[in-house]
Tab-separated table of C-alpha atoms in Angstrom:
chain	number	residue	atom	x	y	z
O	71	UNK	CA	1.382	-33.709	-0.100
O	72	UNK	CA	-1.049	-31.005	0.473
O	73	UNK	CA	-1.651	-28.152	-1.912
O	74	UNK	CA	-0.583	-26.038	-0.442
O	75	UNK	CA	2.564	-27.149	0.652
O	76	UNK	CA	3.306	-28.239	-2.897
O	77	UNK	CA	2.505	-24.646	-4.241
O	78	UNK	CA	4.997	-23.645	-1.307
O	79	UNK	CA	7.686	-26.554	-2.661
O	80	UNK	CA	7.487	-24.715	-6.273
O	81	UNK	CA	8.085	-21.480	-4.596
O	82	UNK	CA	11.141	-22.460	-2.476
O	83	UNK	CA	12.680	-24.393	-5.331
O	84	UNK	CA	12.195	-21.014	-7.266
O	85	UNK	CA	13.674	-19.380	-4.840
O	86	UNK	CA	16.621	-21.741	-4.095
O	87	UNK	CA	17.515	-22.174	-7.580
O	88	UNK	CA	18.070	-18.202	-8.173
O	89	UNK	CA	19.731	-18.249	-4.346
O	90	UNK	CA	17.379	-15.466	-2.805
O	91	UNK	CA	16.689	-16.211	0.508
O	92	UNK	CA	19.304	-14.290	1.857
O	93	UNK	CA	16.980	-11.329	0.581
O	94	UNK	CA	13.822	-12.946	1.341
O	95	UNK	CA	13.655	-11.487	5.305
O	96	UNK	CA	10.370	-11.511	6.898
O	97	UNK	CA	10.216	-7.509	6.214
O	98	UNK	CA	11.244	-7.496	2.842
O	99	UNK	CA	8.974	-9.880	2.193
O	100	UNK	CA	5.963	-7.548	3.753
O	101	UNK	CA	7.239	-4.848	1.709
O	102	UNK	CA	7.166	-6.755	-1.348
O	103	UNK	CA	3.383	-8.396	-0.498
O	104	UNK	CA	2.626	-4.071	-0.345
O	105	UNK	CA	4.092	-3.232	-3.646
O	106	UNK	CA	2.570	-6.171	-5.491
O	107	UNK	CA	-1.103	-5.710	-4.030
O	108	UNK	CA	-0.323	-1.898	-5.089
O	109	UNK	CA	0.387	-3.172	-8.995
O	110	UNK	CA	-3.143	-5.045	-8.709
O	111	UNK	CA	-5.054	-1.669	-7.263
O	112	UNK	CA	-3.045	-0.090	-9.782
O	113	UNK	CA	-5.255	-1.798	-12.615
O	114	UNK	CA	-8.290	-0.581	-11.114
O	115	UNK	CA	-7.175	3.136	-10.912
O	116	UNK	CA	-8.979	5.807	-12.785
O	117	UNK	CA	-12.097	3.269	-13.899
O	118	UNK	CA	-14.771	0.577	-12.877
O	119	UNK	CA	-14.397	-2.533	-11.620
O	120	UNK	CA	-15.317	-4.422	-14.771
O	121	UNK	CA	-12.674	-2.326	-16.629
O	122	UNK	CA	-9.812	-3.868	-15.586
O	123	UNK	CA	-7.371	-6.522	-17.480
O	124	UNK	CA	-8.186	-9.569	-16.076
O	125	UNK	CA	-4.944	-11.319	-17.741
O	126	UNK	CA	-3.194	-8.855	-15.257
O	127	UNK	CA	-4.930	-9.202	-12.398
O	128	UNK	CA	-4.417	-12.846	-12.277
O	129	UNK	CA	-0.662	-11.937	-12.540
O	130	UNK	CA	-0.457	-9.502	-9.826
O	131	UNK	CA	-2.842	-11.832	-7.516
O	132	UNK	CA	-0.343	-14.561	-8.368
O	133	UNK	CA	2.638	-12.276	-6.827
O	134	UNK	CA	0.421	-11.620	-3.510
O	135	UNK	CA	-0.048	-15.025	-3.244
O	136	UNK	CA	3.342	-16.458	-4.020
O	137	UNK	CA	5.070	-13.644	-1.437
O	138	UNK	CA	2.331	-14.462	1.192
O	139	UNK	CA	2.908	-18.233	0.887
O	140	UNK	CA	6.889	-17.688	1.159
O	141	UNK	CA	6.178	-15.309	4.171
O	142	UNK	CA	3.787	-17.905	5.812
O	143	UNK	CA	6.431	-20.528	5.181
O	144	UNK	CA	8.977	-18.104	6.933
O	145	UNK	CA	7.183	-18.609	10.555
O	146	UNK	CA	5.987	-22.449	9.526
O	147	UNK	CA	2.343	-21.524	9.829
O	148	UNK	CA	-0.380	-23.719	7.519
O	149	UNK	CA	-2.478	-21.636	4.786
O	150	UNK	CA	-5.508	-23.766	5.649
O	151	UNK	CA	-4.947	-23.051	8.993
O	152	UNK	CA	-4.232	-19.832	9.675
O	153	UNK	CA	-7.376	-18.515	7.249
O	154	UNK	CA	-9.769	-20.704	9.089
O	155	UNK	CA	-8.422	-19.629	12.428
O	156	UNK	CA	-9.173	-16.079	11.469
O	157	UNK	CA	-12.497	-16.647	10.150
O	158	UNK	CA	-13.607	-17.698	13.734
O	159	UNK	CA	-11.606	-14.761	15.243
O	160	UNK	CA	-13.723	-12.614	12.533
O	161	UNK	CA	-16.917	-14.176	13.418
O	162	UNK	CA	-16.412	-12.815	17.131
O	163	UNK	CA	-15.755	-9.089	15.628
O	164	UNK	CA	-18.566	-9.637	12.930
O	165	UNK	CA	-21.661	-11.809	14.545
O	166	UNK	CA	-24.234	-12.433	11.758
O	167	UNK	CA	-26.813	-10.557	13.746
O	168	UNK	CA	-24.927	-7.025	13.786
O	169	UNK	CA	-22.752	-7.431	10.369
O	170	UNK	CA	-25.529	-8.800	8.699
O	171	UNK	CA	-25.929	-6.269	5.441
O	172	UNK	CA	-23.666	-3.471	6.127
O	173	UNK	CA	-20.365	-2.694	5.583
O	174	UNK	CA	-19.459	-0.594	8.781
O	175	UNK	CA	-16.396	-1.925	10.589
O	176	UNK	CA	-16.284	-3.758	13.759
O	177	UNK	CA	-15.608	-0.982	16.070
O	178	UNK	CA	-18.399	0.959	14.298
O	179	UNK	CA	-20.724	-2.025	14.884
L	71	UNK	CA	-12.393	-31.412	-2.674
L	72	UNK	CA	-9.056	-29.585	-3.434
L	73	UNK	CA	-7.339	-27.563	-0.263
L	74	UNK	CA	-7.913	-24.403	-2.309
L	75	UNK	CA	-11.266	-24.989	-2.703
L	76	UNK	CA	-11.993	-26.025	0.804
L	77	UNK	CA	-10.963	-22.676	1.484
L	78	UNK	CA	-12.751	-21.126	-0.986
L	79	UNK	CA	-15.652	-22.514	0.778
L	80	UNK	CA	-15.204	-21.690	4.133
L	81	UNK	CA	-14.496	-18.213	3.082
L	82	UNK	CA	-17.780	-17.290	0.834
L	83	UNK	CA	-20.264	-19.081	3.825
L	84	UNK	CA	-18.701	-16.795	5.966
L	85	UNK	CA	-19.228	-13.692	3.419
L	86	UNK	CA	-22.582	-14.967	2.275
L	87	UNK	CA	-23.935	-15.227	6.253
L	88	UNK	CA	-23.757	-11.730	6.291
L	89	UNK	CA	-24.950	-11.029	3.111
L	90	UNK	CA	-21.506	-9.077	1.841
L	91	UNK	CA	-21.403	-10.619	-1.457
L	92	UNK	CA	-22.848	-6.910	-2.501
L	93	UNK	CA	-19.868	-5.017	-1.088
L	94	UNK	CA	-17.263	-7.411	-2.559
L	95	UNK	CA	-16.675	-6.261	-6.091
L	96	UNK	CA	-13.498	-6.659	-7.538
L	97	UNK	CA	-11.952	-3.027	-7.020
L	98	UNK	CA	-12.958	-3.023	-2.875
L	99	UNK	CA	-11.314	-6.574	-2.931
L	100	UNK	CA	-8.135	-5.039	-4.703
L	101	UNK	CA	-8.228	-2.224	-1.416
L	102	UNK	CA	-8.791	-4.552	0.992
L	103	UNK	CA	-5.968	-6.841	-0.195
L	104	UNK	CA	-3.795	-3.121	-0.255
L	105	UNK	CA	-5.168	-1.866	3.168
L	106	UNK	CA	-4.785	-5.301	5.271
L	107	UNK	CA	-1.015	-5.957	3.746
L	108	UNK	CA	-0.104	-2.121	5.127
L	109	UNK	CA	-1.726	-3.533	8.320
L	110	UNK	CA	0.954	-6.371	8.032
L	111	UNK	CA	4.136	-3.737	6.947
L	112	UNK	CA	2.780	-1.509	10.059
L	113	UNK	CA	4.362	-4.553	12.346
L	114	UNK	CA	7.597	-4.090	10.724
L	115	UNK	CA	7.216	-0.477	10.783
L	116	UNK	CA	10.542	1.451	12.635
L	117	UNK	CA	11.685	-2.681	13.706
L	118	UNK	CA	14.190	-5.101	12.416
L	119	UNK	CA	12.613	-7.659	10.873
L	120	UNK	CA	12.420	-10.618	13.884
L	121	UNK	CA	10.851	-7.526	16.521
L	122	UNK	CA	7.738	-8.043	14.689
L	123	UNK	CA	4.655	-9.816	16.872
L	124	UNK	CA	4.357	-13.218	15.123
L	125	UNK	CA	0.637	-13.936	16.142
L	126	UNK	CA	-0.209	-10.832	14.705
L	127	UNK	CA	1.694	-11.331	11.324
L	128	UNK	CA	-0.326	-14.980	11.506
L	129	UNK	CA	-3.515	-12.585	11.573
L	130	UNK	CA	-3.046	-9.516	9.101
L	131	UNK	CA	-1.351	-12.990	6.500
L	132	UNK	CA	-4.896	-14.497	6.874
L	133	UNK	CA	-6.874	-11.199	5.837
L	134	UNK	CA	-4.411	-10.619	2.928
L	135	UNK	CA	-4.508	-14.572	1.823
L	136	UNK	CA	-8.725	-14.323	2.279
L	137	UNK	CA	-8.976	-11.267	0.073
L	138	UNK	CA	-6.923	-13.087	-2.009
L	139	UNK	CA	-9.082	-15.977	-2.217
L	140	UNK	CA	-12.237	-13.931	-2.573
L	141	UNK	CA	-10.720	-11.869	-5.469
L	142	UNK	CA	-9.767	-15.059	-7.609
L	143	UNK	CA	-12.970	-16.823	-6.693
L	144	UNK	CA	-14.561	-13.987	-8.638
L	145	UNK	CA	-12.444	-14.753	-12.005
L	146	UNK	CA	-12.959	-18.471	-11.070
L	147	UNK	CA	-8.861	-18.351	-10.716
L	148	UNK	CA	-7.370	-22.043	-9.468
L	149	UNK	CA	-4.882	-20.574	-6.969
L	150	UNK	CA	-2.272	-23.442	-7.515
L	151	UNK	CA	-2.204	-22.944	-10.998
L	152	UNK	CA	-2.235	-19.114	-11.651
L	153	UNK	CA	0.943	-19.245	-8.858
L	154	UNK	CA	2.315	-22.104	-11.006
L	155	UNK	CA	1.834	-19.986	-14.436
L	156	UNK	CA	3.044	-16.936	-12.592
L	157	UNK	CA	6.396	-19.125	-11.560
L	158	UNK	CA	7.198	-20.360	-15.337
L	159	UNK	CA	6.961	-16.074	-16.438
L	160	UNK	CA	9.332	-15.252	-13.858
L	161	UNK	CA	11.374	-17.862	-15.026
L	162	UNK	CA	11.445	-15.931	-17.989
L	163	UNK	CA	12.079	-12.627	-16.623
L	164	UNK	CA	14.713	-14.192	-14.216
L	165	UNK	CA	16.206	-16.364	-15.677
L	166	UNK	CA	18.863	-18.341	-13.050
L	167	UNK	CA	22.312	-17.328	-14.810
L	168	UNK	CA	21.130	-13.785	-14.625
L	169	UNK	CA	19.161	-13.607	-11.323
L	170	UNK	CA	21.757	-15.629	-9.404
L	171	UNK	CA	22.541	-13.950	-6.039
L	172	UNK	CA	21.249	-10.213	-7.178
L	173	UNK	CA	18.208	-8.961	-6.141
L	174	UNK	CA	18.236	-6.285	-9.342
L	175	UNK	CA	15.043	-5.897	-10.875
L	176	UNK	CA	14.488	-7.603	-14.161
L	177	UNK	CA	15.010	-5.011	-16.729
L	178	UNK	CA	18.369	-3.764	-14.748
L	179	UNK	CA	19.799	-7.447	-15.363
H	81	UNK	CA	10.745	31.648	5.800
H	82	UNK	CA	9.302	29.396	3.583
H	83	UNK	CA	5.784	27.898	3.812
H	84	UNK	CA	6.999	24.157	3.242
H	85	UNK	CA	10.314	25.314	5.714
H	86	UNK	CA	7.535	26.209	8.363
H	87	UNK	CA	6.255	23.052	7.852
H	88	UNK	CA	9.505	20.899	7.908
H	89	UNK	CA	10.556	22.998	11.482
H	90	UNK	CA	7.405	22.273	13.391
H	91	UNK	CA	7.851	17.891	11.746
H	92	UNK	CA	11.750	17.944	13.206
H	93	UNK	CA	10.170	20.089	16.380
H	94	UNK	CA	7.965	16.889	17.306
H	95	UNK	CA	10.300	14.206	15.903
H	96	UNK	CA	13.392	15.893	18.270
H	97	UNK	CA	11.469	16.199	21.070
H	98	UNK	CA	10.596	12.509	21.506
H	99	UNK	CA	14.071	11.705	20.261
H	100	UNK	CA	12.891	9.542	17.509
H	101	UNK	CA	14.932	10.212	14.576
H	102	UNK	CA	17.024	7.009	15.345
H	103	UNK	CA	13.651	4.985	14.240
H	104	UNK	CA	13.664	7.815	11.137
H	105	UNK	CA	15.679	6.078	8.712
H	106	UNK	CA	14.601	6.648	4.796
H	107	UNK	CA	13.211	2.950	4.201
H	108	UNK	CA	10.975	2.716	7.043
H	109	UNK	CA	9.706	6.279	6.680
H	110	UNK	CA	8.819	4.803	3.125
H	111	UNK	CA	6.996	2.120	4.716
H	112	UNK	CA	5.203	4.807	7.172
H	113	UNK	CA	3.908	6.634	4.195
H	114	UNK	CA	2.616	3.659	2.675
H	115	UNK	CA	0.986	2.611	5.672
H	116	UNK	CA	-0.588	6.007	5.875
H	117	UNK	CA	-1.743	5.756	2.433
H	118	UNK	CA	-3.460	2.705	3.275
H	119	UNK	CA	-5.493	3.987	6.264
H	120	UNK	CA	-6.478	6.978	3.872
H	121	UNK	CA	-7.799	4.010	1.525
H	122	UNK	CA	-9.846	2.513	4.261
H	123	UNK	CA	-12.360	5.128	4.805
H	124	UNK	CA	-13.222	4.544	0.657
H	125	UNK	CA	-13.489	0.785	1.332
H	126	UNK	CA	-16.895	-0.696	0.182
H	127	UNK	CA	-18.387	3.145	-0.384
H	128	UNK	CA	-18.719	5.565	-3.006
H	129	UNK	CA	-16.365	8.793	-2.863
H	130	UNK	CA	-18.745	10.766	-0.968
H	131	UNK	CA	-19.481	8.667	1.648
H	132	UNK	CA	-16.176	8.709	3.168
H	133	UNK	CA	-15.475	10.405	6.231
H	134	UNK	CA	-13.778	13.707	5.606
H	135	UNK	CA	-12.301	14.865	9.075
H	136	UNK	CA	-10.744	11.513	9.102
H	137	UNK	CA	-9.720	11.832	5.500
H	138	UNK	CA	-8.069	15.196	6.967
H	139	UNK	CA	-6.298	13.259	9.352
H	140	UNK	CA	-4.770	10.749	7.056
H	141	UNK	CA	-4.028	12.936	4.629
H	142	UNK	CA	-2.181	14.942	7.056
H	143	UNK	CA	0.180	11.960	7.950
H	144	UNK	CA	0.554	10.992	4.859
H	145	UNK	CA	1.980	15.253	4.057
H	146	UNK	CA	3.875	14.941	7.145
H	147	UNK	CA	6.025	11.828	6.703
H	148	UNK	CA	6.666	13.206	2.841
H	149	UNK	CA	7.694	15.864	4.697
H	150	UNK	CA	10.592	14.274	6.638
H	151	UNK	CA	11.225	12.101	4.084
H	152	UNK	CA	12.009	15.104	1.636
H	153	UNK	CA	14.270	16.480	4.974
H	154	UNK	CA	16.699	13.378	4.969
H	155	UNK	CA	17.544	14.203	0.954
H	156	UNK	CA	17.185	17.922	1.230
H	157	UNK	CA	14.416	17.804	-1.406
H	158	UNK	CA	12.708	21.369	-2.204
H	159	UNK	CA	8.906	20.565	-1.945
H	160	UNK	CA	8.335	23.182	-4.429
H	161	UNK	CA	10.664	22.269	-6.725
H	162	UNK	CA	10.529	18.595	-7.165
H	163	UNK	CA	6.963	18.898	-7.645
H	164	UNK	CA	7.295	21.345	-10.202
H	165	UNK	CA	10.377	19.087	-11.879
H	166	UNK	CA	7.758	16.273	-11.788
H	167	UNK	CA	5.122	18.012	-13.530
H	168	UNK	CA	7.551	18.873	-16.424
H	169	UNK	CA	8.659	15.158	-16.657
H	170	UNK	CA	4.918	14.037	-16.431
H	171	UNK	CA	4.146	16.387	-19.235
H	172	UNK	CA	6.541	14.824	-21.448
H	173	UNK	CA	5.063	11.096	-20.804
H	174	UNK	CA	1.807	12.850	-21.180
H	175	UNK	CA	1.749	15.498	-24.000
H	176	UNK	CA	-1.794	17.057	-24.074
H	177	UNK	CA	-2.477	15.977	-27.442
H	178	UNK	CA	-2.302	12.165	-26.611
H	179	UNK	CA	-3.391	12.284	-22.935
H	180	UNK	CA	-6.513	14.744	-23.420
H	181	UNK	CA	-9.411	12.937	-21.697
H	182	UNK	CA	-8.278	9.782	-21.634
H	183	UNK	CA	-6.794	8.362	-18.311
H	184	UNK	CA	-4.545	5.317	-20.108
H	185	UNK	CA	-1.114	4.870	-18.899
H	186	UNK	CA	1.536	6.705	-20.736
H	187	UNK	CA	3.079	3.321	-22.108
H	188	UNK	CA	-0.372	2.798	-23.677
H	189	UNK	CA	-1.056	5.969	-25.028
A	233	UNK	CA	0.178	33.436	-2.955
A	234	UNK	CA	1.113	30.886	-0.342
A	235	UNK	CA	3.530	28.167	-1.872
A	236	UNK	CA	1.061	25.109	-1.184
A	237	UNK	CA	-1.510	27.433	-3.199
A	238	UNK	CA	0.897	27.931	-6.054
A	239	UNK	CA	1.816	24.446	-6.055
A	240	UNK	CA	-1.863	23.337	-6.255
A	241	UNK	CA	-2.347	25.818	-8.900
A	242	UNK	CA	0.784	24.300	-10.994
A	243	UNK	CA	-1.183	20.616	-10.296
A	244	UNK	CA	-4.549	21.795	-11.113
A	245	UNK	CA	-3.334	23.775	-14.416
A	246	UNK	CA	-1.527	20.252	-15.303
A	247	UNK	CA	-4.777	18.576	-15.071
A	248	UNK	CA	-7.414	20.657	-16.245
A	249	UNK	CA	-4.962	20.783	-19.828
A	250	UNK	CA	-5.263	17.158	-20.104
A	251	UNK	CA	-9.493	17.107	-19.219
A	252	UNK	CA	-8.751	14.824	-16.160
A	253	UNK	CA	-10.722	16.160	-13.562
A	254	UNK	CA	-13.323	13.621	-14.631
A	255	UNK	CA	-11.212	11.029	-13.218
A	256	UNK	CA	-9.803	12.831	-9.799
A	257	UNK	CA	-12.507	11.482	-7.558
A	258	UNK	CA	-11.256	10.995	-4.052
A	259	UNK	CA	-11.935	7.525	-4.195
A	260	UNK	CA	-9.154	7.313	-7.065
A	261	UNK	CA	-7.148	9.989	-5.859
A	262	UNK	CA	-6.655	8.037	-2.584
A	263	UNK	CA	-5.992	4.731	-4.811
A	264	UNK	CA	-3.005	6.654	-6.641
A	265	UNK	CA	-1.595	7.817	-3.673
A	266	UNK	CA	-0.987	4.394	-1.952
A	267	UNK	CA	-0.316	2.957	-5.423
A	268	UNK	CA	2.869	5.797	-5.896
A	269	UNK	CA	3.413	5.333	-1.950
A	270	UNK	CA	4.016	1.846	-3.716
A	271	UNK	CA	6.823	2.592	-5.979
A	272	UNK	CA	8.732	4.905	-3.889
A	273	UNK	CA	8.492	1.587	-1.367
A	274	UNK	CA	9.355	-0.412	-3.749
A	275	UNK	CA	12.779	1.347	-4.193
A	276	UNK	CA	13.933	-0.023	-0.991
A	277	UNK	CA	12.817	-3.667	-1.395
A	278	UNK	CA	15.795	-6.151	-0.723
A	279	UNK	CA	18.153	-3.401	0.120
A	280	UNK	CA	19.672	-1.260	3.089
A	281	UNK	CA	17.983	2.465	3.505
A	282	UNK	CA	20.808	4.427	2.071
A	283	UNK	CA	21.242	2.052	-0.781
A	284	UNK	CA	18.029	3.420	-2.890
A	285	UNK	CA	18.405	5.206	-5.926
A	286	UNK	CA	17.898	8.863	-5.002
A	287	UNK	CA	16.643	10.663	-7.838
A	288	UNK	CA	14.417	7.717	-8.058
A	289	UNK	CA	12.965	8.657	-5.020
A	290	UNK	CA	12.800	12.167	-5.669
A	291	UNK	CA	10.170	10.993	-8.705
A	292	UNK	CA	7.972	9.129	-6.297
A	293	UNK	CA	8.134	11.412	-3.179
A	294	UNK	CA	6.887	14.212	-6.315
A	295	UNK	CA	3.924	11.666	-6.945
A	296	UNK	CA	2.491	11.118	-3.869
A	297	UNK	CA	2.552	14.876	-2.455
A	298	UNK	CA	1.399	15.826	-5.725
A	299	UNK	CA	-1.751	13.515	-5.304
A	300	UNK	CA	-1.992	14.063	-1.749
A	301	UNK	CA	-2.452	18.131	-2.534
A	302	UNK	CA	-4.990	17.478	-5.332
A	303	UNK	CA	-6.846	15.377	-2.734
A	304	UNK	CA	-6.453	18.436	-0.246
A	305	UNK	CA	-7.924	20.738	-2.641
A	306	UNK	CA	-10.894	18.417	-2.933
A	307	UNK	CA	-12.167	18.928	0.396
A	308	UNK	CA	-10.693	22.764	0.654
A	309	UNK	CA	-7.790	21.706	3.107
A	310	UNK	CA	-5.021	23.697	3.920
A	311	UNK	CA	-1.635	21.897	4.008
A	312	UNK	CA	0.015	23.490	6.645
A	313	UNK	CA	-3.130	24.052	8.448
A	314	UNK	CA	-3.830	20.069	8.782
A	315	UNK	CA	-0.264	19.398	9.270
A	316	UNK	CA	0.015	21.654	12.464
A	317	UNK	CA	-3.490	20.336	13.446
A	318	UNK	CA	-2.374	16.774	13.150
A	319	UNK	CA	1.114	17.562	15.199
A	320	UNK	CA	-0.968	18.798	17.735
A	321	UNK	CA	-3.130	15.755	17.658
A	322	UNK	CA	-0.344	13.777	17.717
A	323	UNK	CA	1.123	15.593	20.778
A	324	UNK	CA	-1.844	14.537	23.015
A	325	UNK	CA	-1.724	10.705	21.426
A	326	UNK	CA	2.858	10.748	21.880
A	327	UNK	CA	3.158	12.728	25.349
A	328	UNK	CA	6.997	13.693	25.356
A	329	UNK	CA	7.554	11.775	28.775
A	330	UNK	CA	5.678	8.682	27.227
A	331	UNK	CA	6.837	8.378	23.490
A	332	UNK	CA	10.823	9.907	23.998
A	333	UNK	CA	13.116	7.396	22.639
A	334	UNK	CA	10.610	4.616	21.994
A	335	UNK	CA	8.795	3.408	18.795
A	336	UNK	CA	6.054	2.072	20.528
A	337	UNK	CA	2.283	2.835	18.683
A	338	UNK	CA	0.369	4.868	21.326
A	339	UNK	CA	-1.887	2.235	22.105
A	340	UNK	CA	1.331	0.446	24.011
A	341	UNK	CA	2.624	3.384	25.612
């Protein structure tokens, strides 16, 4: 089994166990990938980037993840897949030769 | 090489090719993740939840996931495992003859 | 009439004449705030503070105000006054004593 | 003086008490606005619109237009000013004969 799809098997089985699904709707599910990236930028507020609680962060990166791996099982798309097909698309909107060294956005480009 | 890590890969030759490793501290990370999962809630926004545009929820889920990737690359975070750890703490939190069929938060259980 | 009534008439003025107040309901009008927020964020992504571009910060901000605004409407919330109720609250989580200089959380001060 | 400018005033007195000015960048101010745009979502995750917790929402609504005025005062905006500005804005982007009765972004009209 692939990684990812075992990752995915742990967070169904979760899921199952405490019989969830009927909550877990693809919309909820955005809304809940929004309030946990919030918690991470939340440990970041008010100070530096070296200042935060890294014990935390890998918590509230966890929750992204797990939510975003339940919502990517929802519509049977493959992690691997999906991020590498989107690297390419990015590559179109970001050529080496323009993005190269700044930080402007595509449109900006 | 472990699926994870394969990403992993792909994801920093892309970043590196452009030389955006200097943009990419942890905080930015944190607002991308924030900023690209409103981009997902936006194609929920004023819909019910199967209205949404599915190749475009394959899209913002990659930018999310990639951020994701980035941010625990920088921690050197194994993605299975910090979900796994993350799963046993909910466990904890939720524990299945409490969390059965109720979607109430854990301290209103 | 009121500054924040002024305000509220000319929001229902636009929202009745395009007849959308059956897309208006409280949840998403959450998620349109937070999607707001988030394309406030994105002119601060990768920059310092004062390279971010202030008419569109204006902008953002202003939809951000606006669906508060409505949002305040549906519950007959006094802008004044649950701003004001807020700042008493937030005074007793942060007394001035314990929170002087110092931006830790209240449940760490 | 106009409400928004005793509001701000109320805000501003609450802050410069506690020494936090040194904190309010806009960089963090925008951070804390999508972070409480967060919570307020998160009071409608897994459930139907009307079954939120209102006073609950009252709290968080009272968060983010209480950053979102300190962020105003930043840049010397007027709330009611941008507001109208932005409705007007929005007029030319939502034509009445285009946007009535549809939730379509203006890009799709």
């Amino acid at each position: 089994m692939k990684e990812s799809e075992e990752i995915t098997k742990a967070l169904l089985n979760f899921r199952n166990e405490r019989d969830w699904e009927q909550f877990h709707n693809p919309k909820d599910l955005a809304l809940a990938i929004s309030i946990e990236s919030a918690e991470l930028l939340e440990l970041f507020l008010w100070k530096n980037a070296d200042e935060a609680n890294v014990e935390r962060i890998k918590e509230e990166l966890a929750d992204i993840l797990s939510f975003s791996f339940l919502l990517a099982e929802k519509y049977g798309f493959d992690i691997k897949e999906i991020i590498l097909e989107k690297i390419k698309l990015n590559g179109q909107k970001y050529p080496v030769d323009k993005a190269k060294g700044t930080a402007k956005k595509y449109d900006e480009l």
